[in-house]
PDB file of C-alpha atoms in Angstrom:
ATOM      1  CA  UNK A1456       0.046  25.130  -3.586  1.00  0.00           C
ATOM      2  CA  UNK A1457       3.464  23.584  -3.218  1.00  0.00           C
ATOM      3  CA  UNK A1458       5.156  24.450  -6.531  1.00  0.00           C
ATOM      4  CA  UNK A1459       9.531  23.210  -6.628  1.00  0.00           C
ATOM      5  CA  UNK A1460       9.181  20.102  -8.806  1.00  0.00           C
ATOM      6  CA  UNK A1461       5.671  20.003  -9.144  1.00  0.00           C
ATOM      7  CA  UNK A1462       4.828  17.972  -5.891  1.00  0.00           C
ATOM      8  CA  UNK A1463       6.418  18.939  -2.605  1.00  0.00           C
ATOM      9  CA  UNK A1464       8.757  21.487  -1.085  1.00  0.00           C
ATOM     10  CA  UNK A1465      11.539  19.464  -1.559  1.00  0.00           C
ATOM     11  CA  UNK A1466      12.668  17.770  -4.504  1.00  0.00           C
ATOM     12  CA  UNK A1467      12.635  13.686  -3.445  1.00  0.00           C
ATOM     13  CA  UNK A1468      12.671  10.289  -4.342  1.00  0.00           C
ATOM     14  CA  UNK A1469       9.975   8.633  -2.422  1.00  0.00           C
ATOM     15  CA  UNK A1470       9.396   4.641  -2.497  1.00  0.00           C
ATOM     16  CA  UNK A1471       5.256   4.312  -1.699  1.00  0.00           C
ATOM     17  CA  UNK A1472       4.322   0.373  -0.694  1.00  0.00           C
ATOM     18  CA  UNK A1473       0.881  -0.931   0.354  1.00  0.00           C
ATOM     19  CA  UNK A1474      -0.093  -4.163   1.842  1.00  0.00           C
ATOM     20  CA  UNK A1475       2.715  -6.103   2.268  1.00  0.00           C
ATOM     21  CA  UNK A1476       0.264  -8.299   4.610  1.00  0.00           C
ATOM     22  CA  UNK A1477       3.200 -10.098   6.694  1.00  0.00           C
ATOM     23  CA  UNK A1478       4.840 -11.198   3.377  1.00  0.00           C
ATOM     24  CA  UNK A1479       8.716 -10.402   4.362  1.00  0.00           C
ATOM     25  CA  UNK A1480      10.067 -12.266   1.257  1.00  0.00           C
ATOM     26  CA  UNK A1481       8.275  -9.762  -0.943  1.00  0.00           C
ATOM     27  CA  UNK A1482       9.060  -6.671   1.149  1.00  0.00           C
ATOM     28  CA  UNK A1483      12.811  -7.947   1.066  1.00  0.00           C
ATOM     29  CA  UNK A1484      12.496  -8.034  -2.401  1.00  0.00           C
ATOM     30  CA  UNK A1485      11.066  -4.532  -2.853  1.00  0.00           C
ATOM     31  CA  UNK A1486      13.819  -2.771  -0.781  1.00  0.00           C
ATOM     32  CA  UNK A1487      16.276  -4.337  -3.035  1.00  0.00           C
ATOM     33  CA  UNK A1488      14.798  -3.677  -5.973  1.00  0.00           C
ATOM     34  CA  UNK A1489      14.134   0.141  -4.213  1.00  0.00           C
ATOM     35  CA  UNK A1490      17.745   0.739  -3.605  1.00  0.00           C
ATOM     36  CA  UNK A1491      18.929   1.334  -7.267  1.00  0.00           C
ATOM     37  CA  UNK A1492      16.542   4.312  -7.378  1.00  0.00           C
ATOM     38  CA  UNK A1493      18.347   5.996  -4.055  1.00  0.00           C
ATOM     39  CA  UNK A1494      14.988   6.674  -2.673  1.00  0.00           C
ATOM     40  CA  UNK A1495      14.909   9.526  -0.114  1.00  0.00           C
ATOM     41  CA  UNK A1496      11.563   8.515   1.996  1.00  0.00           C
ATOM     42  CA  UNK A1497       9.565   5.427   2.196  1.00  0.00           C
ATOM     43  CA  UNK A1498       5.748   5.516   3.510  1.00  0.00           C
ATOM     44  CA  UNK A1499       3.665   2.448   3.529  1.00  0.00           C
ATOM     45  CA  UNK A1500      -0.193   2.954   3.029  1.00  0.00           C
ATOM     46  CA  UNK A1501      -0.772   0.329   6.033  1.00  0.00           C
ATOM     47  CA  UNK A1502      -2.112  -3.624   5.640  1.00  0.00           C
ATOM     48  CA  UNK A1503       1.609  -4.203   6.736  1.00  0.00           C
ATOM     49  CA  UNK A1504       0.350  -7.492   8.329  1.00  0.00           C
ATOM     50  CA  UNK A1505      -2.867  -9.887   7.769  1.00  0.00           C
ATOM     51  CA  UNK A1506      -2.802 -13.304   5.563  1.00  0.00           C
ATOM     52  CA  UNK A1507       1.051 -13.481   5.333  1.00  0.00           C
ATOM     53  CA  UNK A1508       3.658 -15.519   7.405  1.00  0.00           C
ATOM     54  CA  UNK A1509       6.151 -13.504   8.884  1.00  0.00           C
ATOM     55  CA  UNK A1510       4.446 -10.227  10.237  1.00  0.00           C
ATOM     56  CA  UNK A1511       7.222  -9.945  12.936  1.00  0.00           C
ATOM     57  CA  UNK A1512       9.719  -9.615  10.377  1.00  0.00           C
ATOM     58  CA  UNK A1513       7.682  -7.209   8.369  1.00  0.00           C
ATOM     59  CA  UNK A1514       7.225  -4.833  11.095  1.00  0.00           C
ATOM     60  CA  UNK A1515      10.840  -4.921  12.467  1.00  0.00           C
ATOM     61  CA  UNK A1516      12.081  -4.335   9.026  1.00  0.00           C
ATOM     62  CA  UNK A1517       9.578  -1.212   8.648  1.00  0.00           C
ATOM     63  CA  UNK A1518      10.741  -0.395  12.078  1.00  0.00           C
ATOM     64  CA  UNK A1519      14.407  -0.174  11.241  1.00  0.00           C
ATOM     65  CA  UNK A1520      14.239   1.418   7.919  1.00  0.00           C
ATOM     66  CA  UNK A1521      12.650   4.167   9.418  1.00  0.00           C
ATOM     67  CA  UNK A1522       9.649   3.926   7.131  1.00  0.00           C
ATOM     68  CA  UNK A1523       6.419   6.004   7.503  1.00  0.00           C
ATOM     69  CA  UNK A1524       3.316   3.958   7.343  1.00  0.00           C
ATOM     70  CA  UNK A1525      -0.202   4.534   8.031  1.00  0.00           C
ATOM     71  CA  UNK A1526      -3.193   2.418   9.182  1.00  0.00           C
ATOM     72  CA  UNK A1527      -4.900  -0.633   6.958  1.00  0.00           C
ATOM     73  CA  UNK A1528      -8.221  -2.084   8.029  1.00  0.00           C
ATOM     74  CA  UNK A1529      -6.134  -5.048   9.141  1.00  0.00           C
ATOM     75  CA  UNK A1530      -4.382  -2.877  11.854  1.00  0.00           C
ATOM     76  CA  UNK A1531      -7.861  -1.394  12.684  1.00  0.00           C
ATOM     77  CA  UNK A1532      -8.999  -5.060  12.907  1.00  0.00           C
ATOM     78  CA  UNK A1533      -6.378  -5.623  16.091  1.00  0.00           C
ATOM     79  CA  UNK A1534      -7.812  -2.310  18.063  1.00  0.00           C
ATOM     80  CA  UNK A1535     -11.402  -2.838  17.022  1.00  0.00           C
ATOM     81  CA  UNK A1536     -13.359  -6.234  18.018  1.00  0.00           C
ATOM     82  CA  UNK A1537     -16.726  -5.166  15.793  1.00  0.00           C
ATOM     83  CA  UNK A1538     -14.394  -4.433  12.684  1.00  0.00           C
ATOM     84  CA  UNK A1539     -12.399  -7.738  13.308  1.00  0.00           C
ATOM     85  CA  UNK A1540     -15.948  -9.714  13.780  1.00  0.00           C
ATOM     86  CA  UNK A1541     -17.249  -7.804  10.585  1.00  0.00           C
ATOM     87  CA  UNK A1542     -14.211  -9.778   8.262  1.00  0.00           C
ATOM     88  CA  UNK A1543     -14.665 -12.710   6.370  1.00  0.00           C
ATOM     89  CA  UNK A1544     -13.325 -15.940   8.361  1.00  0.00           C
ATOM     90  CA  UNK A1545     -10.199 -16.315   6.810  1.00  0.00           C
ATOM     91  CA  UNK A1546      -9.294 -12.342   7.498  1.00  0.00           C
ATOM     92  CA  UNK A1547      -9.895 -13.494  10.692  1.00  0.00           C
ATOM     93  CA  UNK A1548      -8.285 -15.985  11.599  1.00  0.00           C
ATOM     94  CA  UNK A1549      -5.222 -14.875   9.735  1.00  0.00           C
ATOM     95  CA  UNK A1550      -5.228 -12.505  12.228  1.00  0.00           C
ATOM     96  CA  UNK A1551      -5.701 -14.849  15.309  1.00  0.00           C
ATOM     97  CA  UNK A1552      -2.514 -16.259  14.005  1.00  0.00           C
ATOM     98  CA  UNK A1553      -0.960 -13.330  13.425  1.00  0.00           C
ATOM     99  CA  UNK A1554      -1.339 -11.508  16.900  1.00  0.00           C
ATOM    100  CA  UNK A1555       0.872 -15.267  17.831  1.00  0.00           C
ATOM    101  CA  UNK A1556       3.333 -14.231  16.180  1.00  0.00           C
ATOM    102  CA  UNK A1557       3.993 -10.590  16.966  1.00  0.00           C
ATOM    103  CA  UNK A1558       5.964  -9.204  19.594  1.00  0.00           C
ATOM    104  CA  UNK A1559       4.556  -6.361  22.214  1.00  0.00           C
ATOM    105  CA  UNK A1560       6.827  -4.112  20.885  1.00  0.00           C
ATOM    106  CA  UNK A1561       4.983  -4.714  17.168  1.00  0.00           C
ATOM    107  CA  UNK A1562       2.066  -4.918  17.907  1.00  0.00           C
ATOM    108  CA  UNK A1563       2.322  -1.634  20.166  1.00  0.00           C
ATOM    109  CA  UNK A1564       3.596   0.231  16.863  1.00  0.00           C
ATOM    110  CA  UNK A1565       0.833  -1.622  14.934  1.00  0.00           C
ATOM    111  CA  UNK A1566      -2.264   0.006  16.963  1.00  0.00           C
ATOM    112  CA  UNK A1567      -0.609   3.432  17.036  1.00  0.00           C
ATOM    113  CA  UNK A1568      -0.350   3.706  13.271  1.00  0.00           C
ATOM    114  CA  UNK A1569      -2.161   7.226  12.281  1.00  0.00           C
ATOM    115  CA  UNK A1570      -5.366   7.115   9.881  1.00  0.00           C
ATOM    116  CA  UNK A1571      -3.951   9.649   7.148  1.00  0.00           C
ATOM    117  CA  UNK A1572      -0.540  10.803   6.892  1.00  0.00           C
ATOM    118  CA  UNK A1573      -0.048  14.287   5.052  1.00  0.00           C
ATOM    119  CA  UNK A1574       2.854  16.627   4.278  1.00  0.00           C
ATOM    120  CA  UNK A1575       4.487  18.771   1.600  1.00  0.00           C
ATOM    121  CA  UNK A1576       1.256  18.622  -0.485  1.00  0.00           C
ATOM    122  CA  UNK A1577       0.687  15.160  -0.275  1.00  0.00           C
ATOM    123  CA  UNK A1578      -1.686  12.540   1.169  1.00  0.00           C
ATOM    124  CA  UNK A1579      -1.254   8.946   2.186  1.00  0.00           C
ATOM    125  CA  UNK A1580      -4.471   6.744   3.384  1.00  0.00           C
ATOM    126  CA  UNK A1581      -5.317   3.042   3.108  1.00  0.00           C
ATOM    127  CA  UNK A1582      -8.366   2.949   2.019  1.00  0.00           C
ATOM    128  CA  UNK A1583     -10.075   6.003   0.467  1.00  0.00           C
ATOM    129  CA  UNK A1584      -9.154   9.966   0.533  1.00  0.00           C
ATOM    130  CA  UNK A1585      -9.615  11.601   2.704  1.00  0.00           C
ATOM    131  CA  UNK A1586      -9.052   8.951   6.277  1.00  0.00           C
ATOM    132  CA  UNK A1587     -10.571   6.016   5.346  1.00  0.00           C
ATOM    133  CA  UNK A1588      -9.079   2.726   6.214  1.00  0.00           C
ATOM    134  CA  UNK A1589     -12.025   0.442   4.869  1.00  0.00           C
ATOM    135  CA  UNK A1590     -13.595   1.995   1.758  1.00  0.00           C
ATOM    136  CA  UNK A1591     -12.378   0.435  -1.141  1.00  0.00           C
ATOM    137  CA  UNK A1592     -11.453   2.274  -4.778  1.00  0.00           C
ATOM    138  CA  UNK A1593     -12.618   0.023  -6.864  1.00  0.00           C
ATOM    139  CA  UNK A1594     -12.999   1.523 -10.572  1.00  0.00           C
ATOM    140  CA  UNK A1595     -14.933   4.836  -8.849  1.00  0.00           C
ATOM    141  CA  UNK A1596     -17.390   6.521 -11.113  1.00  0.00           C
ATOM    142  CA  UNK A1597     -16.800   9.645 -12.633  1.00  0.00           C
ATOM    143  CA  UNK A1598     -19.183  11.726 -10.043  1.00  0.00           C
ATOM    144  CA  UNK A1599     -17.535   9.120  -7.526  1.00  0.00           C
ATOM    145  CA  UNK A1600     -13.851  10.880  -8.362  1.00  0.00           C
ATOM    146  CA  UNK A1601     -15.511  14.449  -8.182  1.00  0.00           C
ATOM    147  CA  UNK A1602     -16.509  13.832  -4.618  1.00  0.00           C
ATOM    148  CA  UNK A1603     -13.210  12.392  -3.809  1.00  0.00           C
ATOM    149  CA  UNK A1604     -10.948  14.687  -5.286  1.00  0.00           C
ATOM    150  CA  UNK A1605     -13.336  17.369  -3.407  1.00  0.00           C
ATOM    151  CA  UNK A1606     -12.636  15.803   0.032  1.00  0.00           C
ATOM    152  CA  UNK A1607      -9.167  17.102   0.413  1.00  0.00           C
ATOM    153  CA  UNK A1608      -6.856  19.809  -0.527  1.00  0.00           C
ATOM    154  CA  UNK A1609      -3.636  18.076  -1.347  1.00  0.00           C
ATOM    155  CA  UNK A1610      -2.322  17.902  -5.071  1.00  0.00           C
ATOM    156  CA  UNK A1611      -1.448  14.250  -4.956  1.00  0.00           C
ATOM    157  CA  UNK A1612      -2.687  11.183  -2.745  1.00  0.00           C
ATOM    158  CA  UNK A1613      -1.817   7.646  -2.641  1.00  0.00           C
ATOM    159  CA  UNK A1614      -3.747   4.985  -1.086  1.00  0.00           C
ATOM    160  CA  UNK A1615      -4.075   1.125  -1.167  1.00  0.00           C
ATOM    161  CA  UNK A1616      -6.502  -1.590   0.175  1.00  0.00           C
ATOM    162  CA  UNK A1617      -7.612  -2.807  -3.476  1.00  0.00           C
ATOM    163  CA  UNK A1618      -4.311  -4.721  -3.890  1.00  0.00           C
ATOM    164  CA  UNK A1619      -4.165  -3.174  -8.067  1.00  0.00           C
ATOM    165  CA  UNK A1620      -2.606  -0.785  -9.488  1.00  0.00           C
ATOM    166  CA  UNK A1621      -4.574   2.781 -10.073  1.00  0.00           C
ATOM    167  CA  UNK A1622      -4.130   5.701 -11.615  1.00  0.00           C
ATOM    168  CA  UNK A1623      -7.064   8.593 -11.663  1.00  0.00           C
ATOM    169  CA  UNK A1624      -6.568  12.448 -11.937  1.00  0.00           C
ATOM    170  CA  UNK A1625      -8.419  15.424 -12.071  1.00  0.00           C
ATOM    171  CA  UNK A1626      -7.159  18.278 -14.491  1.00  0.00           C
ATOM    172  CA  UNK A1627      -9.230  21.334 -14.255  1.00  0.00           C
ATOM    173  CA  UNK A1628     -13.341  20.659 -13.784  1.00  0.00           C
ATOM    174  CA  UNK A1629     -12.317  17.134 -15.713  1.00  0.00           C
ATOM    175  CA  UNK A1630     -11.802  13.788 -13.813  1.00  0.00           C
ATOM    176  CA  UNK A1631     -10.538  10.333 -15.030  1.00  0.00           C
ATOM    177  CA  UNK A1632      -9.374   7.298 -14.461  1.00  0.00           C
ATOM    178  CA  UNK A1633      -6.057   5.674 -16.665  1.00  0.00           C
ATOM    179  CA  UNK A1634      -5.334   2.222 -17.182  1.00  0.00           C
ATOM    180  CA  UNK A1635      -1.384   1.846 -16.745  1.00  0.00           C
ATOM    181  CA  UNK A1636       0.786  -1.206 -16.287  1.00  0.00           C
ATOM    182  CA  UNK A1637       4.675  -1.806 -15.507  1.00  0.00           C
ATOM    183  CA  UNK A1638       6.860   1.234 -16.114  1.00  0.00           C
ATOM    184  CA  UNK A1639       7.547   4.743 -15.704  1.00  0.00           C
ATOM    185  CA  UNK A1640       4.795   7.721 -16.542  1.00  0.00           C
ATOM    186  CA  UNK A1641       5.076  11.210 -16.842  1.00  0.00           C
ATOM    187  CA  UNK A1642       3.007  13.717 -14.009  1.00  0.00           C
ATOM    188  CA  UNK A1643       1.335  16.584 -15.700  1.00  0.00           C
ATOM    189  CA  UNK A1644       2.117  20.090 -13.665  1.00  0.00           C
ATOM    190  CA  UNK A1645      -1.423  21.157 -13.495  1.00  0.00           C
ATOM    191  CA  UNK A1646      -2.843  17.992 -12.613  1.00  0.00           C
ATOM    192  CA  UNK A1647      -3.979  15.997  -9.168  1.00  0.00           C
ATOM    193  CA  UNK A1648      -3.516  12.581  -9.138  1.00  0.00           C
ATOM    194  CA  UNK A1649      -5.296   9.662  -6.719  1.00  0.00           C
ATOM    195  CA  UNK A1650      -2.692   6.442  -7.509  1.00  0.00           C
ATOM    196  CA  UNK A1651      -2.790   3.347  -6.065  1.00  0.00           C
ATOM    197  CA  UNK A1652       0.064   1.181  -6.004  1.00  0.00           C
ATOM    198  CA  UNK A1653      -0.875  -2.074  -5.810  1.00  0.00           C
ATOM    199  CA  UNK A1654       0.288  -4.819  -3.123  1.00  0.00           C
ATOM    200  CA  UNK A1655       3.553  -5.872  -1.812  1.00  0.00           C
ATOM    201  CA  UNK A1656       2.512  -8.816  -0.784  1.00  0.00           C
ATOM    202  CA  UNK A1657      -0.438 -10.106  -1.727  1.00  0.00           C
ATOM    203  CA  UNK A1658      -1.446  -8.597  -5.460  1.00  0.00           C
ATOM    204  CA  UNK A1659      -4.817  -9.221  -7.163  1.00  0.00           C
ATOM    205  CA  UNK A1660      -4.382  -7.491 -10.385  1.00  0.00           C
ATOM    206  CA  UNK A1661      -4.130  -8.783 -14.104  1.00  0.00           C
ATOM    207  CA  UNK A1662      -0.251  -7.951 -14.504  1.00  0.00           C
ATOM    208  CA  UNK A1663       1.783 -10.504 -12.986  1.00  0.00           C
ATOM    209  CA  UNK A1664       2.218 -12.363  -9.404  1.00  0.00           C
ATOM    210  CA  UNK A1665       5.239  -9.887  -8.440  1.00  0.00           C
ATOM    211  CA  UNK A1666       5.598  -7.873  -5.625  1.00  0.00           C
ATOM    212  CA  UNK A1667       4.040  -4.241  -6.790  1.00  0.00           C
ATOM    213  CA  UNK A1668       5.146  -0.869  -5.897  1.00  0.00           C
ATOM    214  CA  UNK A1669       5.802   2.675  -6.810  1.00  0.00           C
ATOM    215  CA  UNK A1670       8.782   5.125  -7.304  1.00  0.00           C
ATOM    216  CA  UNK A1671       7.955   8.571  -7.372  1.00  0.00           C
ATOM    217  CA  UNK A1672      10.765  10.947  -8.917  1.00  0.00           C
ATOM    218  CA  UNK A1673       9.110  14.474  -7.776  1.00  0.00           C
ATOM    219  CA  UNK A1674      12.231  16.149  -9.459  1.00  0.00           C
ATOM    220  CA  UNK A1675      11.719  14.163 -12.939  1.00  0.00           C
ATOM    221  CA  UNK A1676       7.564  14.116 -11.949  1.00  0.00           C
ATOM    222  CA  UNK A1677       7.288  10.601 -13.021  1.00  0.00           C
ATOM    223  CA  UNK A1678       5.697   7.668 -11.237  1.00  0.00           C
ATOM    224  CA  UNK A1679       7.417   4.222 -12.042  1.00  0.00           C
ATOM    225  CA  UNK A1680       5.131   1.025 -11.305  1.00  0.00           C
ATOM    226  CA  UNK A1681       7.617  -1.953 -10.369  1.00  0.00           C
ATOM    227  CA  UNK A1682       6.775  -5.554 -10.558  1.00  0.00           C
ATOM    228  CA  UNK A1683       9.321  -7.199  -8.517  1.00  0.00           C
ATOM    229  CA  UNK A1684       9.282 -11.043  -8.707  1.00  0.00           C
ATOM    230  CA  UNK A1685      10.326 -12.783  -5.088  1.00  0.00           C
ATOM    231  CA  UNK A1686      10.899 -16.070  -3.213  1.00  0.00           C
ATOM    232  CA  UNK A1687       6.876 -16.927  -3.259  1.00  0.00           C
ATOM    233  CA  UNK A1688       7.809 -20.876  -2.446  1.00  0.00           C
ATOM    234  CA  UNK A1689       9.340 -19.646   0.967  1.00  0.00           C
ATOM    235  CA  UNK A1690       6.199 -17.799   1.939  1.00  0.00           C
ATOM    236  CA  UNK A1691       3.924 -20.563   0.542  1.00  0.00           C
ATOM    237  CA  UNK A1692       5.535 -23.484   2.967  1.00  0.00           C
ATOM    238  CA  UNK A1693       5.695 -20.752   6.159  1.00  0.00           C
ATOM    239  CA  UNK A1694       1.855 -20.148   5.462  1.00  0.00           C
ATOM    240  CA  UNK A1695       1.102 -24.107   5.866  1.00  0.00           C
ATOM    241  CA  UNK A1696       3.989 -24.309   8.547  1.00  0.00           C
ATOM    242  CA  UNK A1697       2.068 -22.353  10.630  1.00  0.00           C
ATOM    243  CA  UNK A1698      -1.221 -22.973  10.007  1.00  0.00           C
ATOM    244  CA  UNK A1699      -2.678 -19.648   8.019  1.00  0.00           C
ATOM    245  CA  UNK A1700      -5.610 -20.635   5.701  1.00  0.00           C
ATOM    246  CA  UNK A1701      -5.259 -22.204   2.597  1.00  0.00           C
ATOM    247  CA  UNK A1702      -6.388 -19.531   0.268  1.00  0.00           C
ATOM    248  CA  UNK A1703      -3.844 -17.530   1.811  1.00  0.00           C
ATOM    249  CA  UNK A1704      -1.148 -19.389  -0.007  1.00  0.00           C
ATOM    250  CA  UNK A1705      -3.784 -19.938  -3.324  1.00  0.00           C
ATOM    251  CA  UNK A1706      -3.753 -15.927  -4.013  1.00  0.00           C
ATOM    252  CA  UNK A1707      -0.222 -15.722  -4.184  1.00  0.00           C
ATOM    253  CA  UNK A1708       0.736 -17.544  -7.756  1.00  0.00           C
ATOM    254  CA  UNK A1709      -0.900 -18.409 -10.706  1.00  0.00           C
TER     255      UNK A1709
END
């Protein structure tokens, strides 16, 4: 069990994103707001493209800054006709439009994105511990957690796909699940944690229309849950500009 700063070999500042869904104004946003914390990594828990305008952008930028990401269902849906036919119309033809609008070069790093990612204690997945890129987390059940938690060995795991934030832990034979909002929470030592993130670039929770990420501080063992507000207008005209469906643009302010 990994044991210098709780989490990890190395003490780090890690920056964890998930679904930024071709949304480069948010992502732009997030690295900004990322750089005041000095981050040492950044992994991305996949859904880096799918319903937003400028998946080109988002890749490239991923690309250059070096950051580790891992599959979403929306990548699966570009290497896998029967998942792609199994999505609801507008996934669809997001994608359609999407796949325009990549390069070969993208879309070659797109399809060879890994299912899990794991190292130094740690797990990253899009969906569900401990590969999934499909099933969603949506408020699991106690036994539900049990199960999961079960599935794999690592103290801590982050995954996406539900597009809110989570927080659920397991501390001894006990499992729960925390509600949490904006700011920055403590990590217990003898705990395991399953947290979720939220989205980048498309978010569905209660909290706000931002841009949502994390910060983990393994040194400090704190998690801080950013809101980041962004230039939403700019991604709301590209959507009609080039033709993505409407509701694309409707999810993205209240």
């Amino acid at each position: 069990m990994p044991s210098v700063s709780g989490f990890g070999e190395q003490s780090a500042r890690l920056g964890i994103l998930a679904d930024i869904h071709g949304n480069y104004q948010a992502l732009m946003a997030v690295l900004a707001d990322m750089a005041q914390f000095d981050v040492d990594r950044i992994v991305a828990l996949g859904d880096n493209i799918g319903y937003g305008p400028e998946p080109e952008e988002v890749v490239q930028t991923l690309i250059e800054h070096r950051i580790v990401s891992v599959m979403g269902n929306h990548e699966l849906a570009l290497v896998s006709r029967s998942y792609c036919a199994w999505l609801h119309a507008a996934a669809r033809d997001s994608l359609i439009i999407t796949q325009s609008l990549l390069s070969p070069a993208s879309l070659a790093w797109l399809t060879k994105l890994p299912a899990v990612h794991c190292g130094d204690g740690v797990r990253y997945v899009h969906g569900c511990p401990p590969r999934s890129m499909t099933i969603y987390l949506h408020m699991p059940t106690e036994h539900q957690l049990q199960r999961l938690f079960a599935a794999y060995p690592e103290r801590c795991c982050f995954a996406g796909h539900t597009h809110h934030v989570g927080w659920h832990q397991q501390s001894g034979t006990g499992v729960s699940s925390r509600k949490v909002g904006i700011g920055c929470l403590a990590l217990d030592a003898d705990t395991r944690y399953l947290l979720l993130p939220g989205s980048v670039g498309q978010p569905r929770d209660a909290l706000s229309w931002h841009a949502k990420y994390m910060v983990w501080d393994q040194a400090a063992a704190t998690i801080d849950i950013r809101s980041v507000p962004y230039d939403v207008q700019t991604t709301i005209r590209l959507l009609g500009e080039r033709g993505f469906p409407a509701s694309n643009a409707e999810r993205l302010s209240w």
